[in-house]
Tab-separated table of C-alpha atoms in Angstrom:
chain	number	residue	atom	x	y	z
A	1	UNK	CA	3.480	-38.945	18.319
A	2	UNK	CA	2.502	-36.774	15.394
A	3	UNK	CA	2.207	-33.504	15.615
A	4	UNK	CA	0.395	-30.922	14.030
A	5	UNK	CA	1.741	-28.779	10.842
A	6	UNK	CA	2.924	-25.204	11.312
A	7	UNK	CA	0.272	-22.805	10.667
A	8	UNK	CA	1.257	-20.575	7.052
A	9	UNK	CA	2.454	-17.334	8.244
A	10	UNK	CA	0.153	-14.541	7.276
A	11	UNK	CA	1.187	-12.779	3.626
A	12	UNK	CA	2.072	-9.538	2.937
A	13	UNK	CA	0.481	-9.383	-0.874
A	14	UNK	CA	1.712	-6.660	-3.257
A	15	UNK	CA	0.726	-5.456	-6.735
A	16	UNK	CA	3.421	-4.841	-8.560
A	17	UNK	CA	4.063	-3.936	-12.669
A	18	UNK	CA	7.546	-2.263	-12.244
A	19	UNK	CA	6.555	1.378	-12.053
A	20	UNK	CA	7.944	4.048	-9.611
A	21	UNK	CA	5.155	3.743	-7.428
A	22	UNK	CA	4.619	0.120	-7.454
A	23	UNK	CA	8.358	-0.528	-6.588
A	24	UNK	CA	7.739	2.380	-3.660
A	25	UNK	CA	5.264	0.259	-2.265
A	26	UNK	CA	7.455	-3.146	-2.718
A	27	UNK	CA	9.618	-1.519	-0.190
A	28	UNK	CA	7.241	-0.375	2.317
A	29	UNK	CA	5.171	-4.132	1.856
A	30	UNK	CA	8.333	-5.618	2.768
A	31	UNK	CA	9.019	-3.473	5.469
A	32	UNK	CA	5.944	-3.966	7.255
A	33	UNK	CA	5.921	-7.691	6.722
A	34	UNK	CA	9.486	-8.166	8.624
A	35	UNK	CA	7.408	-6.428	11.657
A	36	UNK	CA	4.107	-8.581	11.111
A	37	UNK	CA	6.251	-11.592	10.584
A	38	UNK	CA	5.049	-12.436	7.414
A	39	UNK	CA	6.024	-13.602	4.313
A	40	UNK	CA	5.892	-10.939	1.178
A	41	UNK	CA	3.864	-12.000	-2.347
A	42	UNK	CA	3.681	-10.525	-5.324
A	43	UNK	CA	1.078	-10.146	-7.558
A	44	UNK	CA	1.377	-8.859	-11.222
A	45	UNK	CA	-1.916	-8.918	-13.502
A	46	UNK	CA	-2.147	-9.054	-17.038
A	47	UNK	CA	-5.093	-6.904	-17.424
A	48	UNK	CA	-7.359	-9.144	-19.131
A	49	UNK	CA	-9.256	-6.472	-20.779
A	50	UNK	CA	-6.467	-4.874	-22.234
A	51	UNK	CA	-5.725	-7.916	-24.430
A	52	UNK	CA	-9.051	-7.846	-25.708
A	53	UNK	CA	-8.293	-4.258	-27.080
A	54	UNK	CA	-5.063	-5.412	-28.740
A	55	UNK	CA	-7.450	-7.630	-30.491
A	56	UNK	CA	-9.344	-5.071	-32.366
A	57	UNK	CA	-8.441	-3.632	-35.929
A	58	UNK	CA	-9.232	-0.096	-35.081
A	59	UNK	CA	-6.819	-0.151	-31.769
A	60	UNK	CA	-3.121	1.885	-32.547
A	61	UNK	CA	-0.470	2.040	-30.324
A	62	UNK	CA	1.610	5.441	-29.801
A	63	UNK	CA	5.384	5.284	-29.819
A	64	UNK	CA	7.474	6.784	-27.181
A	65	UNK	CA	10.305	6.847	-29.134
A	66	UNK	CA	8.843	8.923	-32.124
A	67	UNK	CA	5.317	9.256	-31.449
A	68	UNK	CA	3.771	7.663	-34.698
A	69	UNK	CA	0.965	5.221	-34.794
A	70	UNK	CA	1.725	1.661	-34.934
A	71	UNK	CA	-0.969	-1.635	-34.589
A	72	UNK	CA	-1.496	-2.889	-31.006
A	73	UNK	CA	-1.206	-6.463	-31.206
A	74	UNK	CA	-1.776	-9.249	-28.549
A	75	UNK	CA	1.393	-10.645	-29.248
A	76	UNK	CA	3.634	-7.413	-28.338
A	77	UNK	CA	1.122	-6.518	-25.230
A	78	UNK	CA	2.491	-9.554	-23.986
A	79	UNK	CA	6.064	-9.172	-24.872
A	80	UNK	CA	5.536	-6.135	-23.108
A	81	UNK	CA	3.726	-8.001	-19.734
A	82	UNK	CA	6.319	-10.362	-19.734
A	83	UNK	CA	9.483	-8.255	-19.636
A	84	UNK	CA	7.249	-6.333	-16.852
A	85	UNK	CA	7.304	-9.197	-14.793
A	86	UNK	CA	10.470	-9.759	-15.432
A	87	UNK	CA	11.663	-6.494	-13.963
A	88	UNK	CA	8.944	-6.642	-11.146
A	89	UNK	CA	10.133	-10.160	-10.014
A	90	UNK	CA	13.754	-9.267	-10.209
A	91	UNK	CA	13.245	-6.506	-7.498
A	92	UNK	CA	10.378	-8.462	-5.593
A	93	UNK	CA	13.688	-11.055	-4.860
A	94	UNK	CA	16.314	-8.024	-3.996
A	95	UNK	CA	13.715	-6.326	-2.031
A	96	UNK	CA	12.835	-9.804	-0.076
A	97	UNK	CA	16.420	-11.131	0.213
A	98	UNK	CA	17.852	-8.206	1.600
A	99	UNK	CA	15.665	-8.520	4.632
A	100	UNK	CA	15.632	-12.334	4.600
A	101	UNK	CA	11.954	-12.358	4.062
A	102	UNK	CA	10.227	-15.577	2.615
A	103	UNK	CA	8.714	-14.442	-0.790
A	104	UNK	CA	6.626	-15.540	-3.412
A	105	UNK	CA	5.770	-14.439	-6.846
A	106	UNK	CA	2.763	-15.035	-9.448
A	107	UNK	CA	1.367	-13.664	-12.756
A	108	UNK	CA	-2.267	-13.728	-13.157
A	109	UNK	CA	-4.710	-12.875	-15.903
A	110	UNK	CA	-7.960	-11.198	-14.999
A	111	UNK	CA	-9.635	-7.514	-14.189
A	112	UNK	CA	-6.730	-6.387	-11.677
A	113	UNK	CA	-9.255	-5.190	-9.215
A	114	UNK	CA	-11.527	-8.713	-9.222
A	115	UNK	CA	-7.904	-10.075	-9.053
A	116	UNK	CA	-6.797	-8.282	-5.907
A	117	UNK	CA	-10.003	-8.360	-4.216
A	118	UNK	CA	-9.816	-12.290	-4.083
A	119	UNK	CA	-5.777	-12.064	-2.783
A	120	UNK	CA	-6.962	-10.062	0.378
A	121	UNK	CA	-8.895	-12.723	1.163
A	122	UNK	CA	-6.072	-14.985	2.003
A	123	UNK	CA	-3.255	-11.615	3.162
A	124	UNK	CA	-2.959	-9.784	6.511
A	125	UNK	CA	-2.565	-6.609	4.061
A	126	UNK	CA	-2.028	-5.911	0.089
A	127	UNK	CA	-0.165	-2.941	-0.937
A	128	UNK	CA	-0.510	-1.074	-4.160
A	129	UNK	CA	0.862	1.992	-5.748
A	130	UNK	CA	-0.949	4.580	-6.907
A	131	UNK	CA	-1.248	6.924	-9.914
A	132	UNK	CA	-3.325	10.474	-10.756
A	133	UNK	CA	-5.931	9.955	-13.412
A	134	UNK	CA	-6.309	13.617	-14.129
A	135	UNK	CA	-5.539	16.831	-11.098
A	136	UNK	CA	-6.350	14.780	-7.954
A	137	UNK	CA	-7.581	11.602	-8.685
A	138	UNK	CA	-6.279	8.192	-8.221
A	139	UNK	CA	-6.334	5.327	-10.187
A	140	UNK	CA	-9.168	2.869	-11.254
A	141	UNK	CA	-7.672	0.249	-8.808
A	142	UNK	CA	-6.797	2.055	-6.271
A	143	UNK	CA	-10.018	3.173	-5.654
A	144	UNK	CA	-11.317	0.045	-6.451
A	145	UNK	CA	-9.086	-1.332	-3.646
A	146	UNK	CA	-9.732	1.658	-1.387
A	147	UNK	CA	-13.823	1.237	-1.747
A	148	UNK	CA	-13.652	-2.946	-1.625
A	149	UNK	CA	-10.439	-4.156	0.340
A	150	UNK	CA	-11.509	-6.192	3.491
A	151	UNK	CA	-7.482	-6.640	4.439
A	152	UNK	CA	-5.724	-3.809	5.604
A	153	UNK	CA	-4.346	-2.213	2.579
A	154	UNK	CA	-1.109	0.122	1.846
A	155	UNK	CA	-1.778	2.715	-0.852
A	156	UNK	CA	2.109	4.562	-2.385
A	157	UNK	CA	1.836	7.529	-4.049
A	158	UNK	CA	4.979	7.602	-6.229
A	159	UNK	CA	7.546	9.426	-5.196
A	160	UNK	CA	8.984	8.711	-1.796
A	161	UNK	CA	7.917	11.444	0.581
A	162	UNK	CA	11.200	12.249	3.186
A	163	UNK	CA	10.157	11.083	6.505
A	164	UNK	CA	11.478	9.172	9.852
A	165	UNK	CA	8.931	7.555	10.661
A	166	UNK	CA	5.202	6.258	10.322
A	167	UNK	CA	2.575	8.189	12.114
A	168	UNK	CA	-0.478	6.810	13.305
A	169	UNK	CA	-3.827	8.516	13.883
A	170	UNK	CA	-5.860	7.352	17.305
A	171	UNK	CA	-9.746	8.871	16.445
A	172	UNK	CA	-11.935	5.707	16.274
A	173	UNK	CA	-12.892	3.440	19.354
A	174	UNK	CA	-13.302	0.130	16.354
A	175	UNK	CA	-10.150	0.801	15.069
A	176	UNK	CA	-8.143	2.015	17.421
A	177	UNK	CA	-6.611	-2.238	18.823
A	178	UNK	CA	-5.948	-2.521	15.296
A	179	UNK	CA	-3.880	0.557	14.958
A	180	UNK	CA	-2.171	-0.105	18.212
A	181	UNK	CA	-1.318	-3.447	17.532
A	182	UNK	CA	1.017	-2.277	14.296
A	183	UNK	CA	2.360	0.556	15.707
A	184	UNK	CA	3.414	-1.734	18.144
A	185	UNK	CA	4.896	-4.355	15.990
A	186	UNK	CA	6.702	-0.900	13.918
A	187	UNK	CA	8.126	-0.181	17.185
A	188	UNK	CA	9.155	-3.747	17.753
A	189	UNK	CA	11.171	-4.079	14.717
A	190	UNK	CA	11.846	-0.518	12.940
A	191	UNK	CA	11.662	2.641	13.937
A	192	UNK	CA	9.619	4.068	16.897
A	193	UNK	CA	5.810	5.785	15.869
A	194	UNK	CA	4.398	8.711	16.459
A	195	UNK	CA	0.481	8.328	17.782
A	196	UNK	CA	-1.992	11.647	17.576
A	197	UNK	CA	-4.514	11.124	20.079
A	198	UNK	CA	-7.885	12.480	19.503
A	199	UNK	CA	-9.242	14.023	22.716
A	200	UNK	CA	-11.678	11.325	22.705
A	201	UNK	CA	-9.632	8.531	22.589
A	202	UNK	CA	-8.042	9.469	25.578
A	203	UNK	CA	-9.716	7.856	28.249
A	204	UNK	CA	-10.593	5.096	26.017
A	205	UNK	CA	-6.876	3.925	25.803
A	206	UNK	CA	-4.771	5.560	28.223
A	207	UNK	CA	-1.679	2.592	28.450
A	208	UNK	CA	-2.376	0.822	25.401
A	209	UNK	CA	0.020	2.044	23.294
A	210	UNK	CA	3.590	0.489	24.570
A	211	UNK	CA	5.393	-1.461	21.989
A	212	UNK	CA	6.114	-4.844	23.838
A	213	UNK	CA	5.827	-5.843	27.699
A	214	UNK	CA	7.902	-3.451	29.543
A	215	UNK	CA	8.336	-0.870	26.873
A	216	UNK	CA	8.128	2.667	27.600
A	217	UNK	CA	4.239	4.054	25.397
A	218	UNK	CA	4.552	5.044	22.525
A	219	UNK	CA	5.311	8.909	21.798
A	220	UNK	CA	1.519	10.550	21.435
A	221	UNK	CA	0.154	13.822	20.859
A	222	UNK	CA	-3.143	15.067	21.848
A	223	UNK	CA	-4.952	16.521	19.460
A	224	UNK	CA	-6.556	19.771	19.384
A	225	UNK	CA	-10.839	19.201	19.624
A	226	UNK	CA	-11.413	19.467	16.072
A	227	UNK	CA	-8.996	18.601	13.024
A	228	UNK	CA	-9.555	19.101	10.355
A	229	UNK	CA	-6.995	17.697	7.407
A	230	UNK	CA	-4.981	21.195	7.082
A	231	UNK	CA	-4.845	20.071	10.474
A	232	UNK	CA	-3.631	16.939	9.943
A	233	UNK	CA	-1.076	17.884	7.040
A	234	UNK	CA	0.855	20.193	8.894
A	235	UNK	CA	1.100	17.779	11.912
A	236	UNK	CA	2.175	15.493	9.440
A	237	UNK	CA	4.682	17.352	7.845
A	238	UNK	CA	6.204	18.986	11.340
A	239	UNK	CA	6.889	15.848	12.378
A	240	UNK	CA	8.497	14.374	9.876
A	241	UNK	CA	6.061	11.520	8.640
A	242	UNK	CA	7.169	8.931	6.308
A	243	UNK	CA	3.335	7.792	6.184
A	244	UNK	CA	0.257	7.933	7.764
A	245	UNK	CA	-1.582	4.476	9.811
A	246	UNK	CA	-5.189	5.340	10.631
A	247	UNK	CA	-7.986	3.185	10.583
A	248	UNK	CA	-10.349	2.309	8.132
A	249	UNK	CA	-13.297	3.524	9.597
A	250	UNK	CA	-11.791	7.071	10.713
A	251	UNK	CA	-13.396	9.834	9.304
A	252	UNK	CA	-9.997	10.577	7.270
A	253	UNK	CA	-9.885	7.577	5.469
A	254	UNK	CA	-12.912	8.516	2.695
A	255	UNK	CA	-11.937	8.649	-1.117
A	256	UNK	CA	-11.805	12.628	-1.268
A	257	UNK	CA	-9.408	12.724	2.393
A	258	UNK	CA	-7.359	9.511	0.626
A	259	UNK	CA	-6.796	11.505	-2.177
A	260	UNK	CA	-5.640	14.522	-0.787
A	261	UNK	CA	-3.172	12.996	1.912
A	262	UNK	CA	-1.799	10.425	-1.391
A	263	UNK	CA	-2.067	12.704	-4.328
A	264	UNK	CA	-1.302	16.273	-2.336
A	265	UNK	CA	0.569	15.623	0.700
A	266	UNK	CA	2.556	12.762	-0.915
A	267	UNK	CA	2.462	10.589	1.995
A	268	UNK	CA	1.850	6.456	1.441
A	269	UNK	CA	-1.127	5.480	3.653
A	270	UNK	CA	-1.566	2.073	5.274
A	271	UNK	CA	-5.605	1.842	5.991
A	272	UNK	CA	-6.388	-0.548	9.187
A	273	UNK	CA	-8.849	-3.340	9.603
């Protein structure tokens, strides 16, 4: 009798173009894709713009080296994109092999956020690091990502903030399954969360959060009528956070409160749909 083929396993999908923060979130991708049971991809772009300005006469590069001019040419921008993905691919495999994850790994040309936009499509989540464009702003594609994403999506500051584990922020009725449901696969298969309650959420999910049949809940906190996100930093930071889970729709989770938890309080964020 034939049967029917094993449904793909949802993807994990991760930019990556070997920098600090990129590389953070390789590790924190990977991470939560052993506890969604997924497989991890990554995803480096060769920003097709980019190569377009290598094209023109007028474009100079600056050395690092000794900080003279020099032409930009197409042909070194992707000397450069290739030993890039070189390096990114080389940790994607340690990173994925180390915690016997399946993996996958593609280079793509295009605008990086069009590019990403269309891989959430197919993930459970995409991950991306994140970089300051100036005091306290983040990156073209991260907000890109951060304004368009329609998976849940990981943004990594780039240093790793010291933390035990993820906390997760209860203050939406919408979002509040979805936040459940991976702090209870975190809990399944890593360490234990942390869940702060708002008062309001309460009543609206009293049991929910236990982290499989027969587990004791989940360690909560009851928040204090109104937080604000001094608030929400120094619960963050007495309890040792290595990240923040809230939901996409919580009132925390606008570009200026993004910013401030990434870019100030240094801690990754994994937004929740």
């Amino acid at each position: 009798m034939a049967t029917a083929d094993p449904p793909n396993p949802p993807r994990v999908v991760v930019a990556v173009d070997a920098s600090a923060a990129s590389l953070l979130a390789l590790e924190l991708a990977a991470d939560l894709a052993v506890a969604l049971r997924a497989s991890l991809a990554g995803l480096y772009v060769e920003e097709e713009d980019l190569l377009h300005a290598a094209g023109l006469a007028c474009v100079r590069e600056v050395r690092a080296q000794s900080g003279q001019l020099a032409p930009f040419t197409a042909d070194a921008l992707q000397r450069h994109w290739r030993a890039l993905a070189a390096d990114a691919r080389n940790a994607l495999t340690r990173i994925a092999q180390t915690r016997q994850l399946a993996w996958s790994f593609e280079v793509v040309r295009g605008q990086a956020a069009q590019v990403m936009s269309e891989a959430a499509r197919s993930a459970r989540l995409t991950g991306l690091g994140t970089g300051a464009r100036g005091p306290g702003r983040l990156g073209s594609l991260a907000r890109a990502a951060l304004v368009g994403a329609e998976a849940s999506l990981l943004l990594v500051p780039p240093q790793r903030r010291p933390g035990t584990r993820w906390t997760a922020l209860l203050d939406t009725p919408g979002g509040a399954p979805a936040v459940l449901a991976l702090a209870d696969a975190l809990a399944a298969r890593s360490s234990i969360p942390l869940l702060l309650v708002a008062p309001a959420m309460e009543a609206a999910c009293p049991a929910a959060a236990t982290a499989t049949a027969g587990a004791a809940p989940l360690p909560r906190i009851k928040l204090p009528e109104s937080v604000e996100l001094p608030d929400l930093f120094a619960l963050l930071r007495a309890h040792h956070a290595q990240g923040l889970i809230l939901a996409a729709d919580s009132r925390f989770a606008g570009p200026a409160e993004v910013e401030n938890l990434l870019l100030e309080g240094g801690w990754p964020l994994l937004l929740v749909r």
